[in-house]
C-alpha cells in the first residue's frame, strides 16, 4: 500500500495491548509489512506458501491472519474506515438504507463436501456470499453459506448479525424478487426494517440498469477484482468471509487515499516515450 493508504489504515487500526502497556508480547513484524502481505495474497490469489520472499515468512503472515479472524479485527478496521468515509462526505456514520444481494462462486478441491453445495440457477458448485451494502456500495455485512442455500433463508441471519451491533440505524433494504416469504418478513419486522422489492419491468429484454440494485451489483464486481475471490479456495467458510472483508478494505483504503492503481502510460509523472 502507498504511504497515503497506510496513513488512512493506521489511524483506524486496533491498537495492540502491548502498546497500551496492558501486557502482551510486542509484534515480531511491522504491521504494515504483514498487512501488505495479506493484501498481496487477496489481490493476486496466490497460495500462502507462495508468498514472495520480500514479505515476512508465510507462516507468520498466516498466523496474523488467523489471529485477526479470531477477534474479527478486519471487520472492525473496515467499519472504522467506512464511518470515516461517510462522514467526510457529510453523511451519517451509520446508514439508514441498504441493498442486499448474493453471489455464487465455484469451489476448488480444497473445499470439503460439508461446506459446499450446488446452485442450480447459476450452475455453480461451491459457496455463496451474501452481502449488505449502503447506498454508496460500501460493505455493511457479509455471510458465507453453501451455494444451495436460498437467498431468503440466509438474509435473516445476515440481518441479525448486522443489527446486533450497537448504534445501527437501518430502516430500509432494497432487494430483488428472491427475497420473499413470511419467515423473511417476520425477521425484518422484528428489527423494524422495511423491505422494498425492485422488480424487472414486464417484457424486459437484455441488460437494463435497475434502480438501487445496481449499487450492490457494482460492489460484487469490485470484490471480484481480487483474484482470491474469483474462486473459493478456503477450507473454512469464515476464512472466505475474512477474504471478502480484506478485499473490501483494499478498495476502500485506495478510494479514501485517492491512490487508484494506474498503468505506466497513465501516470501523470511519466513522460510519453518519443517515437523513433
Short mmCIF file of C-alpha atoms in Angstrom, two decimals:
data_model
loop_
_atom_site.label_atom_id
_atom_site.label_comp_id
_atom_site.label_asym_id
_atom_site.label_seq_id
_atom_site.Cartn_x
_atom_site.Cartn_y
_atom_site.Cartn_z
CA UNK A 1 0.00 0.00 0.00
CA UNK A 2 1.10 3.56 -0.59
CA UNK A 3 2.02 5.99 2.18
CA UNK A 4 -1.32 7.74 1.78
CA UNK A 5 -3.18 4.44 2.17
CA UNK A 6 -1.11 3.47 5.19
CA UNK A 7 -1.95 6.79 6.85
CA UNK A 8 -5.66 6.04 6.46
CA UNK A 9 -5.37 2.43 7.60
CA UNK A 10 -3.03 3.12 10.52
CA UNK A 11 -5.38 5.68 12.06
CA UNK A 12 -8.22 3.10 12.02
CA UNK A 13 -6.28 0.02 13.13
CA UNK A 14 -6.95 -1.56 16.54
CA UNK A 15 -4.14 -0.71 18.95
CA UNK A 16 -2.27 -3.76 20.34
CA UNK A 17 -2.38 -4.26 24.10
CA UNK A 18 1.39 -4.07 24.49
CA UNK A 19 1.41 -0.55 23.02
CA UNK A 20 -1.12 0.49 25.67
CA UNK A 21 1.07 -1.01 28.45
CA UNK A 22 -1.54 -3.70 29.13
CA UNK A 23 0.80 -6.64 28.80
CA UNK A 24 1.49 -8.97 25.96
CA UNK A 25 4.48 -9.51 23.73
CA UNK A 26 5.47 -6.95 21.07
CA UNK A 27 4.91 -7.95 17.48
CA UNK A 28 7.86 -9.52 15.70
CA UNK A 29 6.99 -7.90 12.36
CA UNK A 30 5.86 -4.47 11.23
CA UNK A 31 2.08 -4.28 10.87
CA UNK A 32 2.41 -2.56 7.53
CA UNK A 33 4.52 -5.40 6.13
CA UNK A 34 2.07 -8.02 7.41
CA UNK A 35 -0.95 -6.17 6.03
CA UNK A 36 0.80 -5.73 2.69
CA UNK A 37 1.45 -9.48 2.58
CA UNK A 38 -2.19 -10.35 3.22
CA UNK A 39 -3.34 -7.73 0.70
CA UNK A 40 -0.97 -9.25 -1.87
CA UNK A 41 -2.46 -12.70 -1.30
CA UNK A 42 -6.05 -11.45 -1.57
CA UNK A 43 -5.41 -9.22 -4.58
CA UNK A 44 -3.32 -11.71 -6.59
CA UNK A 45 -4.81 -15.01 -5.42
CA UNK A 46 -1.55 -16.80 -4.64
CA UNK A 47 -1.12 -19.67 -2.19
CA UNK A 48 0.03 -18.98 1.33
CA UNK A 49 3.26 -20.88 0.76
CA UNK A 50 3.88 -18.97 -2.49
CA UNK A 51 4.28 -15.65 -0.66
CA UNK A 52 7.20 -13.66 -2.15
CA UNK A 53 10.37 -13.50 -0.07
CA UNK A 54 10.04 -9.71 0.13
CA UNK A 55 7.32 -10.24 2.73
CA UNK A 56 7.69 -11.90 6.15
CA UNK A 57 7.69 -15.69 6.30
CA UNK A 58 4.34 -17.04 5.09
CA UNK A 59 3.62 -18.87 8.35
CA UNK A 60 3.92 -15.63 10.32
CA UNK A 61 1.54 -13.93 7.89
CA UNK A 62 -0.95 -16.79 8.16
CA UNK A 63 -0.81 -16.73 11.97
CA UNK A 64 -1.51 -12.98 11.83
CA UNK A 65 -4.47 -13.65 9.52
CA UNK A 66 -5.88 -16.29 11.88
CA UNK A 67 -5.42 -14.07 14.94
CA UNK A 68 -7.32 -11.22 13.29
CA UNK A 69 -10.00 -13.68 12.21
CA UNK A 70 -10.44 -14.93 15.78
CA UNK A 71 -11.12 -11.41 17.07
CA UNK A 72 -12.83 -10.14 13.89
CA UNK A 73 -10.36 -7.26 13.68
CA UNK A 74 -10.58 -6.84 9.91
CA UNK A 75 -14.30 -6.17 10.15
CA UNK A 76 -13.66 -3.61 12.88
CA UNK A 77 -10.99 -1.97 10.72
CA UNK A 78 -13.32 -1.75 7.72
CA UNK A 79 -16.19 -0.34 9.77
CA UNK A 80 -13.95 2.44 11.11
CA UNK A 81 -12.84 3.28 7.58
CA UNK A 82 -16.43 3.18 6.34
CA UNK A 83 -17.67 5.54 9.04
CA UNK A 84 -14.84 7.96 8.32
CA UNK A 85 -15.51 7.85 4.58
CA UNK A 86 -19.21 8.57 5.06
CA UNK A 87 -18.57 11.44 7.50
CA UNK A 88 -16.14 13.06 5.06
CA UNK A 89 -18.98 13.21 2.54
CA UNK A 90 -21.25 14.88 5.06
CA UNK A 91 -23.34 11.81 5.80
CA UNK A 92 -24.18 9.99 9.00
CA UNK A 93 -21.67 7.40 10.11
CA UNK A 94 -24.37 4.70 10.12
CA UNK A 95 -26.70 4.32 7.10
CA UNK A 96 -30.47 4.12 7.27
CA UNK A 97 -30.89 2.27 3.94
CA UNK A 98 -29.10 -0.60 2.27
CA UNK A 99 -29.17 -3.09 -0.59
CA UNK A 100 -28.99 -6.87 -0.26
CA UNK A 101 -27.80 -9.43 -2.81
CA UNK A 102 -25.72 -12.60 -3.19
CA UNK A 103 -23.09 -14.11 -5.47
CA UNK A 104 -22.25 -17.78 -6.05
CA UNK A 105 -18.68 -18.88 -6.78
CA UNK A 106 -17.19 -22.23 -7.71
CA UNK A 107 -15.13 -24.00 -5.08
CA UNK A 108 -11.79 -25.72 -5.59
CA UNK A 109 -10.88 -29.20 -4.38
CA UNK A 110 -9.73 -27.79 -1.04
CA UNK A 111 -13.36 -27.08 -0.04
CA UNK A 112 -14.95 -30.07 1.66
CA UNK A 113 -18.34 -31.53 0.77
CA UNK A 114 -19.80 -30.46 4.11
CA UNK A 115 -19.37 -26.75 3.28
CA UNK A 116 -20.23 -26.64 -0.41
CA UNK A 117 -23.41 -27.01 -2.46
CA UNK A 118 -24.77 -26.63 -5.98
CA UNK A 119 -26.60 -23.52 -7.11
CA UNK A 120 -28.88 -24.72 -9.92
CA UNK A 121 -29.82 -21.22 -11.00
CA UNK A 122 -26.21 -20.11 -11.58
CA UNK A 123 -24.75 -23.58 -12.24
CA UNK A 124 -22.15 -23.08 -9.52
CA UNK A 125 -20.73 -25.82 -7.31
CA UNK A 126 -19.31 -24.12 -4.26
CA UNK A 127 -20.30 -21.38 -1.86
CA UNK A 128 -22.43 -18.26 -1.88
CA UNK A 129 -21.55 -14.94 -0.30
CA UNK A 130 -24.44 -12.73 0.81
CA UNK A 131 -23.65 -9.05 1.24
CA UNK A 132 -25.43 -5.96 2.53
CA UNK A 133 -24.22 -2.55 1.36
CA UNK A 134 -25.20 1.05 1.93
CA UNK A 135 -26.48 3.28 -0.88
CA UNK A 136 -22.91 4.08 -1.94
CA UNK A 137 -21.86 0.46 -2.23
CA UNK A 138 -19.81 0.28 0.96
CA UNK A 139 -19.95 -3.09 2.64
CA UNK A 140 -22.10 -3.35 5.77
CA UNK A 141 -22.25 -7.11 6.40
CA UNK A 142 -21.30 -10.37 4.72
CA UNK A 143 -22.07 -14.01 5.41
CA UNK A 144 -20.94 -17.13 3.54
CA UNK A 145 -23.10 -20.23 3.02
CA UNK A 146 -23.18 -23.22 0.73
CA UNK A 147 -24.29 -22.34 -2.78
CA UNK A 148 -27.57 -24.25 -2.46
CA UNK A 149 -28.89 -22.02 0.35
CA UNK A 150 -31.68 -19.78 -0.93
CA UNK A 151 -31.24 -16.03 -0.56
CA UNK A 152 -34.39 -15.68 1.55
CA UNK A 153 -33.05 -18.19 4.09
CA UNK A 154 -29.65 -16.54 4.50
CA UNK A 155 -30.94 -12.95 4.71
CA UNK A 156 -32.40 -13.17 8.27
CA UNK A 157 -29.09 -14.41 9.69
CA UNK A 158 -27.19 -11.67 7.90
CA UNK A 159 -29.58 -9.02 9.23
CA UNK A 160 -29.35 -10.39 12.78
CA UNK A 161 -25.56 -10.24 12.67
CA UNK A 162 -25.60 -6.64 11.48
CA UNK A 163 -28.35 -5.33 13.75
CA UNK A 164 -26.90 -6.95 16.87
CA UNK A 165 -24.15 -4.33 16.87
CA UNK A 166 -24.93 -1.14 18.84
CA UNK A 167 -25.82 2.08 17.06
CA UNK A 168 -27.45 0.60 13.95
CA UNK A 169 -29.94 2.88 12.15
CA UNK A 170 -31.01 0.65 9.26
CA UNK A 171 -34.68 1.14 8.32
CA UNK A 172 -35.00 0.19 4.64
CA UNK A 173 -33.44 -2.54 2.46
CA UNK A 174 -33.86 -2.89 -1.31
CA UNK A 175 -33.81 -6.46 -2.62
CA UNK A 176 -34.71 -8.50 -5.71
CA UNK A 177 -37.67 -10.84 -6.10
CA UNK A 178 -35.83 -13.77 -4.47
CA UNK A 179 -36.11 -12.19 -1.01
CA UNK A 180 -39.73 -13.05 -0.18
CA UNK A 181 -41.62 -15.23 2.27
CA UNK A 182 -43.27 -14.97 5.69
CA UNK A 183 -40.18 -16.09 7.62
CA UNK A 184 -38.06 -13.39 5.98
CA UNK A 185 -40.68 -10.70 6.51
CA UNK A 186 -41.03 -11.65 10.17
CA UNK A 187 -37.28 -11.46 10.77
CA UNK A 188 -37.03 -8.00 9.22
CA UNK A 189 -40.13 -6.73 11.01
CA UNK A 190 -38.62 -7.74 14.35
CA UNK A 191 -35.92 -5.12 13.83
CA UNK A 192 -38.21 -2.54 12.27
CA UNK A 193 -36.57 -2.84 8.85
CA UNK A 194 -38.77 -2.46 5.77
CA UNK A 195 -38.15 -4.47 2.60
CA UNK A 196 -38.72 -2.97 -0.84
CA UNK A 197 -38.53 -5.33 -3.82
CA UNK A 198 -37.11 -3.84 -7.02
CA UNK A 199 -38.62 -5.83 -9.90
CA UNK A 200 -37.82 -6.03 -13.55
CA UNK A 201 -40.29 -4.47 -16.00
CA UNK A 202 -42.68 -6.80 -17.81
CA UNK A 203 -41.30 -7.86 -21.16
CA UNK A 204 -37.83 -6.54 -20.40
CA UNK A 205 -35.16 -7.86 -22.75
CA UNK A 206 -31.40 -7.55 -22.46
CA UNK A 207 -29.42 -5.70 -19.81
CA UNK A 208 -31.16 -2.83 -18.06
CA UNK A 209 -29.86 -0.95 -15.02
CA UNK A 210 -32.28 -1.46 -12.13
CA UNK A 211 -32.79 1.29 -9.59
CA UNK A 212 -30.88 0.77 -6.33
CA UNK A 213 -29.95 -2.82 -7.18
CA UNK A 214 -27.13 -1.72 -9.47
CA UNK A 215 -25.22 -0.44 -6.42
CA UNK A 216 -24.80 -3.85 -4.79
CA UNK A 217 -24.06 -5.41 -8.18
CA UNK A 218 -21.23 -2.91 -8.60
CA UNK A 219 -19.87 -3.85 -5.17
CA UNK A 220 -19.87 -7.52 -6.14
CA UNK A 221 -17.89 -6.63 -9.26
CA UNK A 222 -15.43 -4.65 -7.12
CA UNK A 223 -14.91 -7.68 -4.90
CA UNK A 224 -14.36 -9.92 -7.92
CA UNK A 225 -11.34 -7.84 -8.90
CA UNK A 226 -9.49 -9.58 -6.06
CA UNK A 227 -8.41 -12.86 -7.59
CA UNK A 228 -8.66 -14.74 -4.30
CA UNK A 229 -12.45 -14.29 -4.55
CA UNK A 230 -12.86 -15.41 -8.17
CA UNK A 231 -12.81 -19.00 -6.92
CA UNK A 232 -13.24 -20.26 -3.37
CA UNK A 233 -10.05 -21.90 -2.10
CA UNK A 234 -10.74 -21.59 1.63
CA UNK A 235 -11.24 -24.74 3.68
CA UNK A 236 -13.38 -22.83 6.17
CA UNK A 237 -16.34 -20.54 5.33
CA UNK A 238 -15.24 -17.97 7.92
CA UNK A 239 -11.88 -17.68 6.13
CA UNK A 240 -13.71 -16.88 2.90
CA UNK A 241 -15.70 -14.28 4.80
CA UNK A 242 -12.46 -12.71 6.00
CA UNK A 243 -11.20 -12.59 2.42
CA UNK A 244 -14.29 -10.60 1.44
CA UNK A 245 -13.64 -8.06 4.20
CA UNK A 246 -9.99 -7.84 3.15
CA UNK A 247 -10.92 -7.22 -0.50
CA UNK A 248 -13.41 -4.53 0.54
CA UNK A 249 -10.75 -2.87 2.71
CA UNK A 250 -8.34 -2.71 -0.24
CA UNK A 251 -10.94 -0.96 -2.35
CA UNK A 252 -12.00 1.48 0.37
CA UNK A 253 -8.48 2.44 1.52
CA UNK A 254 -7.46 3.20 -2.06
CA UNK A 255 -10.57 5.29 -2.55
CA UNK A 256 -10.01 7.27 0.66
CA UNK A 257 -6.35 7.89 -0.16
CA UNK A 258 -7.08 8.78 -3.79
CA UNK A 259 -4.42 6.31 -4.93
CA UNK A 260 -6.04 4.19 -7.61
CA UNK A 261 -3.56 1.90 -9.41
CA UNK A 262 -2.61 3.15 -12.85
CA UNK A 263 -0.96 1.68 -15.91
CA UNK A 264 2.54 3.14 -16.52
CA UNK A 265 1.42 5.15 -19.54
CA UNK A 266 -1.44 6.65 -17.47
CA UNK A 267 0.79 8.00 -14.71
CA UNK A 268 0.92 11.81 -14.76
CA UNK A 269 4.60 11.87 -13.71
CA UNK A 270 5.67 9.61 -16.60
CA UNK A 271 6.59 11.38 -19.81
CA UNK A 272 5.47 9.75 -23.05
CA UNK A 273 8.26 7.94 -24.86
CA UNK A 274 9.41 9.67 -28.01
CA UNK A 275 8.73 7.77 -31.20
CA UNK A 276 11.64 6.99 -33.46
#
